[in-house]
Amino acid sequence: MSPRGVAIPDLRERLFAAAERVVARDGAAALTSRAITAEADCGKGVLHTHFAGLDEFVAELVLDRFARSARQAEALEAKVGEGTVADNLQQVALDLLEALPAAVVGLAMTRPAAARHTREGFQSGAPAFDAIQRAFTAYLRAEQRGGRLAAGADTATIALALVGTVHHLLMTRVPGQGQDTQTTVRQLLAVLLGDAGQPRPPA
């Protein structure tokens, strides 16, 4: 579902980025329409002019960031044969975690109206974890065809395990507590890919 009357993409992104800054600095409880427009240096009524309310706004923010992350995952196709398989996958996984702040995702899931709008967006075809999983699988299969991944590797299961871990981290991580996400993702990929994820020694 699309927000009402948002004709200026720059304004939409300006409000989204402002909301992310508010949450990062002051926490999810501080996210109000007034806090967002003040942070974005917009008129107080701008958000409600273009969105039905804060719930729709939060849902649209999450849908937008999922779509952006799906595009980044699809761009892995251009990296086939470059760098290492593990590094390429790790970068996209970490970008996904960065693009979807846990506090914002939590708001979208715990506010009933926001959760409903987000769910309706996914049901209408907005990209979600399944799109990212398909992109990971396609990338792994391309690397497999190129010989950088073992012929017997289960690419679909590797992609599912990676996406499942990212989902878990999004729902449970607390900044500053526990093992950092980069280490977690790197260790997971080392297990899933083994030597295939590392650069080959020189001939």
PDB file of C-alpha atoms in Angstrom:
ATOM      1  CA  MET A   1       0.000   0.000   0.000  1.00  0.00           C
ATOM      2  CA  SER A   2       1.241   3.486  -0.803  1.00  0.00           C
ATOM      3  CA  PRO A   3       0.963   6.508   1.460  1.00  0.00           C
ATOM      4  CA  ARG A   4      -1.568   9.133   0.490  1.00  0.00           C
ATOM      5  CA  GLY A   5      -0.415  11.841  -1.844  1.00  0.00           C
ATOM      6  CA  VAL A   6       3.332  11.553  -1.371  1.00  0.00           C
ATOM      7  CA  ALA A   7       4.366  13.073  -4.680  1.00  0.00           C
ATOM      8  CA  ILE A   8       7.855  14.170  -3.709  1.00  0.00           C
ATOM      9  CA  PRO A   9      10.257  11.241  -3.143  1.00  0.00           C
ATOM     10  CA  ASP A  10      12.777  13.572  -1.499  1.00  0.00           C
ATOM     11  CA  LEU A  11      10.255  14.575   1.164  1.00  0.00           C
ATOM     12  CA  ARG A  12       9.350  10.953   1.858  1.00  0.00           C
ATOM     13  CA  GLU A  13      13.011  10.001   2.354  1.00  0.00           C
ATOM     14  CA  ARG A  14      13.647  13.159   4.368  1.00  0.00           C
ATOM     15  CA  LEU A  15      10.923  12.174   6.830  1.00  0.00           C
ATOM     16  CA  PHE A  16      12.083   8.549   6.947  1.00  0.00           C
ATOM     17  CA  ALA A  17      15.694   9.542   7.627  1.00  0.00           C
ATOM     18  CA  ALA A  18      14.555  12.000  10.304  1.00  0.00           C
ATOM     19  CA  ALA A  19      12.536   9.269  12.044  1.00  0.00           C
ATOM     20  CA  GLU A  20      15.561   6.966  12.058  1.00  0.00           C
ATOM     21  CA  ARG A  21      17.700   9.681  13.641  1.00  0.00           C
ATOM     22  CA  VAL A  22      15.096  10.336  16.334  1.00  0.00           C
ATOM     23  CA  VAL A  23      14.907   6.643  17.221  1.00  0.00           C
ATOM     24  CA  ALA A  24      18.692   6.221  17.197  1.00  0.00           C
ATOM     25  CA  ARG A  25      19.225   9.246  19.435  1.00  0.00           C
ATOM     26  CA  ASP A  26      16.207   9.226  21.752  1.00  0.00           C
ATOM     27  CA  GLY A  27      14.654   5.754  21.518  1.00  0.00           C
ATOM     28  CA  ALA A  28      11.432   4.430  20.023  1.00  0.00           C
ATOM     29  CA  ALA A  29       9.249   6.075  22.699  1.00  0.00           C
ATOM     30  CA  ALA A  30      10.344   9.504  21.450  1.00  0.00           C
ATOM     31  CA  LEU A  31       9.054   8.879  17.909  1.00  0.00           C
ATOM     32  CA  THR A  32       6.103  11.207  17.449  1.00  0.00           C
ATOM     33  CA  SER A  33       4.836  13.075  14.408  1.00  0.00           C
ATOM     34  CA  ARG A  34       6.065  16.348  15.882  1.00  0.00           C
ATOM     35  CA  ALA A  35       9.529  14.916  16.683  1.00  0.00           C
ATOM     36  CA  ILE A  36       9.857  13.633  13.112  1.00  0.00           C
ATOM     37  CA  THR A  37       8.853  16.883  11.432  1.00  0.00           C
ATOM     38  CA  ALA A  38      11.045  18.918  13.789  1.00  0.00           C
ATOM     39  CA  GLU A  39      14.019  16.687  13.012  1.00  0.00           C
ATOM     40  CA  ALA A  40      13.268  16.946   9.284  1.00  0.00           C
ATOM     41  CA  ASP A  41      12.839  20.742   9.598  1.00  0.00           C
ATOM     42  CA  CYS A  42       9.375  20.525   8.058  1.00  0.00           C
ATOM     43  CA  GLY A  43       6.047  22.050   8.970  1.00  0.00           C
ATOM     44  CA  LYS A  44       4.271  20.318  11.853  1.00  0.00           C
ATOM     45  CA  GLY A  45       1.430  19.047   9.678  1.00  0.00           C
ATOM     46  CA  VAL A  46       3.508  17.672   6.823  1.00  0.00           C
ATOM     47  CA  LEU A  47       3.530  14.059   8.014  1.00  0.00           C
ATOM     48  CA  HIS A  48      -0.242  13.944   8.464  1.00  0.00           C
ATOM     49  CA  THR A  49      -0.736  15.588   5.092  1.00  0.00           C
ATOM     50  CA  HIS A  50       0.997  12.717   3.337  1.00  0.00           C
ATOM     51  CA  PHE A  51       0.314   9.772   5.656  1.00  0.00           C
ATOM     52  CA  ALA A  52      -2.854   8.675   7.460  1.00  0.00           C
ATOM     53  CA  GLY A  53      -0.962   8.880  10.738  1.00  0.00           C
ATOM     54  CA  LEU A  54       2.116   7.729  12.606  1.00  0.00           C
ATOM     55  CA  ASP A  55       1.204   4.045  12.285  1.00  0.00           C
ATOM     56  CA  GLU A  56       1.025   4.221   8.499  1.00  0.00           C
ATOM     57  CA  PHE A  57       4.229   6.244   8.440  1.00  0.00           C
ATOM     58  CA  VAL A  58       6.151   3.668  10.516  1.00  0.00           C
ATOM     59  CA  ALA A  59       4.827   0.821   8.356  1.00  0.00           C
ATOM     60  CA  GLU A  60       5.800   2.621   5.154  1.00  0.00           C
ATOM     61  CA  LEU A  61       9.272   3.276   6.564  1.00  0.00           C
ATOM     62  CA  VAL A  62       9.761  -0.446   7.223  1.00  0.00           C
ATOM     63  CA  LEU A  63       8.378  -1.392   3.781  1.00  0.00           C
ATOM     64  CA  ASP A  64      10.680   1.134   2.123  1.00  0.00           C
ATOM     65  CA  ARG A  65      13.771  -0.175   3.922  1.00  0.00           C
ATOM     66  CA  PHE A  66      12.894  -3.779   3.090  1.00  0.00           C
ATOM     67  CA  ALA A  67      12.568  -2.797  -0.586  1.00  0.00           C
ATOM     68  CA  ARG A  68      15.932  -1.037  -0.498  1.00  0.00           C
ATOM     69  CA  SER A  69      17.559  -4.062   1.130  1.00  0.00           C
ATOM     70  CA  ALA A  70      16.030  -6.368  -1.483  1.00  0.00           C
ATOM     71  CA  ARG A  71      17.539  -4.203  -4.229  1.00  0.00           C
ATOM     72  CA  GLN A  72      20.942  -4.436  -2.539  1.00  0.00           C
ATOM     73  CA  ALA A  73      20.616  -8.222  -2.338  1.00  0.00           C
ATOM     74  CA  GLU A  74      19.690  -8.405  -6.028  1.00  0.00           C
ATOM     75  CA  ALA A  75      22.786  -6.335  -6.834  1.00  0.00           C
ATOM     76  CA  LEU A  76      24.914  -9.269  -5.632  1.00  0.00           C
ATOM     77  CA  GLU A  77      24.603 -10.610  -9.174  1.00  0.00           C
ATOM     78  CA  ALA A  78      27.091  -7.968 -10.281  1.00  0.00           C
ATOM     79  CA  LYS A  79      29.650  -9.255  -7.744  1.00  0.00           C
ATOM     80  CA  VAL A  80      29.771 -12.844  -8.949  1.00  0.00           C
ATOM     81  CA  GLY A  81      33.428 -13.840  -9.252  1.00  0.00           C
ATOM     82  CA  GLU A  82      34.644 -10.776  -7.345  1.00  0.00           C
ATOM     83  CA  GLY A  83      36.005 -10.566  -3.794  1.00  0.00           C
ATOM     84  CA  THR A  84      34.985 -13.572  -1.714  1.00  0.00           C
ATOM     85  CA  VAL A  85      31.591 -15.208  -1.475  1.00  0.00           C
ATOM     86  CA  ALA A  86      31.576 -14.721   2.301  1.00  0.00           C
ATOM     87  CA  ASP A  87      32.491 -11.031   2.133  1.00  0.00           C
ATOM     88  CA  ASN A  88      29.860 -10.317  -0.510  1.00  0.00           C
ATOM     89  CA  LEU A  89      27.098 -11.987   1.502  1.00  0.00           C
ATOM     90  CA  GLN A  90      28.259 -10.484   4.776  1.00  0.00           C
ATOM     91  CA  GLN A  91      28.140  -6.950   3.406  1.00  0.00           C
ATOM     92  CA  VAL A  92      24.540  -7.292   2.244  1.00  0.00           C
ATOM     93  CA  ALA A  93      23.481  -8.947   5.515  1.00  0.00           C
ATOM     94  CA  LEU A  94      25.042  -6.137   7.563  1.00  0.00           C
ATOM     95  CA  ASP A  95      23.528  -3.493   5.286  1.00  0.00           C
ATOM     96  CA  LEU A  96      20.128  -5.083   5.903  1.00  0.00           C
ATOM     97  CA  LEU A  97      20.625  -4.897   9.663  1.00  0.00           C
ATOM     98  CA  GLU A  98      21.720  -1.283   9.339  1.00  0.00           C
ATOM     99  CA  ALA A  99      18.768  -0.389   7.112  1.00  0.00           C
ATOM    100  CA  LEU A 100      16.207  -1.782   9.563  1.00  0.00           C
ATOM    101  CA  PRO A 101      16.838  -0.404  13.071  1.00  0.00           C
ATOM    102  CA  ALA A 102      15.502  -2.865  15.636  1.00  0.00           C
ATOM    103  CA  ALA A 103      13.497  -0.159  17.410  1.00  0.00           C
ATOM    104  CA  VAL A 104      11.714   0.855  14.201  1.00  0.00           C
ATOM    105  CA  VAL A 105      10.930  -2.752  13.284  1.00  0.00           C
ATOM    106  CA  GLY A 106       9.670  -3.278  16.831  1.00  0.00           C
ATOM    107  CA  LEU A 107       7.313  -0.320  16.502  1.00  0.00           C
ATOM    108  CA  ALA A 108       5.950  -1.664  13.223  1.00  0.00           C
ATOM    109  CA  MET A 109       5.309  -5.062  14.787  1.00  0.00           C
ATOM    110  CA  THR A 110       3.882  -3.966  18.160  1.00  0.00           C
ATOM    111  CA  ARG A 111       1.542  -1.165  17.089  1.00  0.00           C
ATOM    112  CA  PRO A 112      -1.545  -3.012  15.759  1.00  0.00           C
ATOM    113  CA  ALA A 113      -2.378  -0.533  13.000  1.00  0.00           C
ATOM    114  CA  ALA A 114       1.246  -0.346  11.863  1.00  0.00           C
ATOM    115  CA  ALA A 115       1.551  -4.122  11.911  1.00  0.00           C
ATOM    116  CA  ARG A 116      -1.613  -4.463   9.836  1.00  0.00           C
ATOM    117  CA  HIS A 117      -0.433  -1.923   7.267  1.00  0.00           C
ATOM    118  CA  THR A 118       2.979  -3.602   7.035  1.00  0.00           C
ATOM    119  CA  ARG A 119       1.366  -7.016   6.594  1.00  0.00           C
ATOM    120  CA  GLU A 120      -0.958  -5.678   3.896  1.00  0.00           C
ATOM    121  CA  GLY A 121       2.030  -4.195   2.113  1.00  0.00           C
ATOM    122  CA  PHE A 122       3.809  -7.543   2.069  1.00  0.00           C
ATOM    123  CA  GLN A 123       0.630  -9.297   0.936  1.00  0.00           C
ATOM    124  CA  SER A 124       0.359  -6.801  -1.924  1.00  0.00           C
ATOM    125  CA  GLY A 125       3.811  -7.793  -3.158  1.00  0.00           C
ATOM    126  CA  ALA A 126       6.191  -5.464  -1.332  1.00  0.00           C
ATOM    127  CA  PRO A 127       9.633  -7.126  -0.994  1.00  0.00           C
ATOM    128  CA  ALA A 128      10.303  -8.884   2.298  1.00  0.00           C
ATOM    129  CA  PHE A 129      12.686 -11.541   3.602  1.00  0.00           C
ATOM    130  CA  ASP A 130      11.545 -13.975   0.916  1.00  0.00           C
ATOM    131  CA  ALA A 131      12.783 -11.640  -1.841  1.00  0.00           C
ATOM    132  CA  ILE A 132      16.130 -11.271  -0.089  1.00  0.00           C
ATOM    133  CA  GLN A 133      16.370 -15.041   0.336  1.00  0.00           C
ATOM    134  CA  ARG A 134      15.715 -15.573  -3.377  1.00  0.00           C
ATOM    135  CA  ALA A 135      18.435 -13.047  -4.228  1.00  0.00           C
ATOM    136  CA  PHE A 136      20.920 -14.801  -1.926  1.00  0.00           C
ATOM    137  CA  THR A 137      20.053 -18.164  -3.491  1.00  0.00           C
ATOM    138  CA  ALA A 138      20.450 -16.817  -7.026  1.00  0.00           C
ATOM    139  CA  TYR A 139      23.823 -15.323  -6.143  1.00  0.00           C
ATOM    140  CA  LEU A 140      25.065 -18.548  -4.538  1.00  0.00           C
ATOM    141  CA  ARG A 141      23.955 -20.594  -7.536  1.00  0.00           C
ATOM    142  CA  ALA A 142      25.813 -18.225  -9.856  1.00  0.00           C
ATOM    143  CA  GLU A 143      28.974 -18.616  -7.766  1.00  0.00           C
ATOM    144  CA  GLN A 144      28.401 -22.374  -7.812  1.00  0.00           C
ATOM    145  CA  ARG A 145      28.241 -22.374 -11.605  1.00  0.00           C
ATOM    146  CA  GLY A 146      31.466 -20.386 -11.643  1.00  0.00           C
ATOM    147  CA  GLY A 147      33.215 -22.945  -9.476  1.00  0.00           C
ATOM    148  CA  ARG A 148      33.598 -20.797  -6.364  1.00  0.00           C
ATOM    149  CA  LEU A 149      31.094 -22.885  -4.418  1.00  0.00           C
ATOM    150  CA  ALA A 150      31.055 -26.673  -4.242  1.00  0.00           C
ATOM    151  CA  ALA A 151      28.743 -28.366  -6.730  1.00  0.00           C
ATOM    152  CA  GLY A 152      27.015 -30.203  -3.882  1.00  0.00           C
ATOM    153  CA  ALA A 153      26.414 -27.126  -1.718  1.00  0.00           C
ATOM    154  CA  ASP A 154      22.762 -26.611  -0.802  1.00  0.00           C
ATOM    155  CA  THR A 155      22.413 -23.000  -1.897  1.00  0.00           C
ATOM    156  CA  ALA A 156      18.773 -22.660  -0.863  1.00  0.00           C
ATOM    157  CA  THR A 157      19.506 -23.857   2.671  1.00  0.00           C
ATOM    158  CA  ILE A 158      22.527 -21.569   3.010  1.00  0.00           C
ATOM    159  CA  ALA A 159      20.382 -18.615   1.934  1.00  0.00           C
ATOM    160  CA  LEU A 160      17.604 -19.622   4.340  1.00  0.00           C
ATOM    161  CA  ALA A 161      20.037 -19.947   7.259  1.00  0.00           C
ATOM    162  CA  LEU A 162      21.548 -16.535   6.556  1.00  0.00           C
ATOM    163  CA  VAL A 163      18.181 -14.792   6.202  1.00  0.00           C
ATOM    164  CA  GLY A 164      16.865 -16.570   9.302  1.00  0.00           C
ATOM    165  CA  THR A 165      19.834 -15.357  11.322  1.00  0.00           C
ATOM    166  CA  VAL A 166      19.392 -11.794  10.088  1.00  0.00           C
ATOM    167  CA  HIS A 167      15.710 -11.954  11.030  1.00  0.00           C
ATOM    168  CA  HIS A 168      16.622 -13.226  14.500  1.00  0.00           C
ATOM    169  CA  LEU A 169      19.183 -10.449  14.980  1.00  0.00           C
ATOM    170  CA  LEU A 170      16.673  -7.810  13.884  1.00  0.00           C
ATOM    171  CA  MET A 171      14.155  -9.007  16.442  1.00  0.00           C
ATOM    172  CA  THR A 172      16.476  -9.609  19.389  1.00  0.00           C
ATOM    173  CA  ARG A 173      19.659  -7.564  19.208  1.00  0.00           C
ATOM    174  CA  VAL A 174      20.317  -4.846  21.767  1.00  0.00           C
ATOM    175  CA  PRO A 175      22.969  -2.305  20.692  1.00  0.00           C
ATOM    176  CA  GLY A 176      26.034  -2.483  22.892  1.00  0.00           C
ATOM    177  CA  GLN A 177      25.143  -5.839  24.377  1.00  0.00           C
ATOM    178  CA  GLY A 178      26.325  -9.309  23.418  1.00  0.00           C
ATOM    179  CA  GLN A 179      28.456 -10.285  20.457  1.00  0.00           C
ATOM    180  CA  ASP A 180      28.528  -7.719  17.668  1.00  0.00           C
ATOM    181  CA  THR A 181      26.491  -8.555  14.587  1.00  0.00           C
ATOM    182  CA  GLN A 182      29.475  -8.460  12.233  1.00  0.00           C
ATOM    183  CA  THR A 183      31.192 -11.228  14.185  1.00  0.00           C
ATOM    184  CA  THR A 184      27.991 -13.274  14.339  1.00  0.00           C
ATOM    185  CA  VAL A 185      27.381 -13.055  10.595  1.00  0.00           C
ATOM    186  CA  ARG A 186      31.036 -13.782   9.776  1.00  0.00           C
ATOM    187  CA  GLN A 187      31.083 -16.875  11.990  1.00  0.00           C
ATOM    188  CA  LEU A 188      27.816 -18.129  10.513  1.00  0.00           C
ATOM    189  CA  LEU A 189      29.112 -17.753   6.961  1.00  0.00           C
ATOM    190  CA  ALA A 190      32.329 -19.563   7.890  1.00  0.00           C
ATOM    191  CA  VAL A 191      30.217 -22.521   9.027  1.00  0.00           C
ATOM    192  CA  LEU A 192      27.838 -22.410   6.052  1.00  0.00           C
ATOM    193  CA  LEU A 193      30.442 -21.883   3.337  1.00  0.00           C
ATOM    194  CA  GLY A 194      33.590 -23.418   4.783  1.00  0.00           C
ATOM    195  CA  ASP A 195      36.631 -22.922   2.565  1.00  0.00           C
ATOM    196  CA  ALA A 196      34.404 -21.938  -0.356  1.00  0.00           C
ATOM    197  CA  GLY A 197      33.795 -18.552   1.182  1.00  0.00           C
ATOM    198  CA  GLN A 198      37.473 -17.654   1.385  1.00  0.00           C
ATOM    199  CA  PRO A 199      39.892 -16.405  -1.265  1.00  0.00           C
ATOM    200  CA  ARG A 200      41.804 -19.101  -3.128  1.00  0.00           C
ATOM    201  CA  PRO A 201      45.547 -19.345  -2.474  1.00  0.00           C
ATOM    202  CA  PRO A 202      47.761 -18.171  -5.345  1.00  0.00           C
ATOM    203  CA  ALA A 203      48.719 -20.870  -7.819  1.00  0.00           C
TER     204      ALA A 203
END
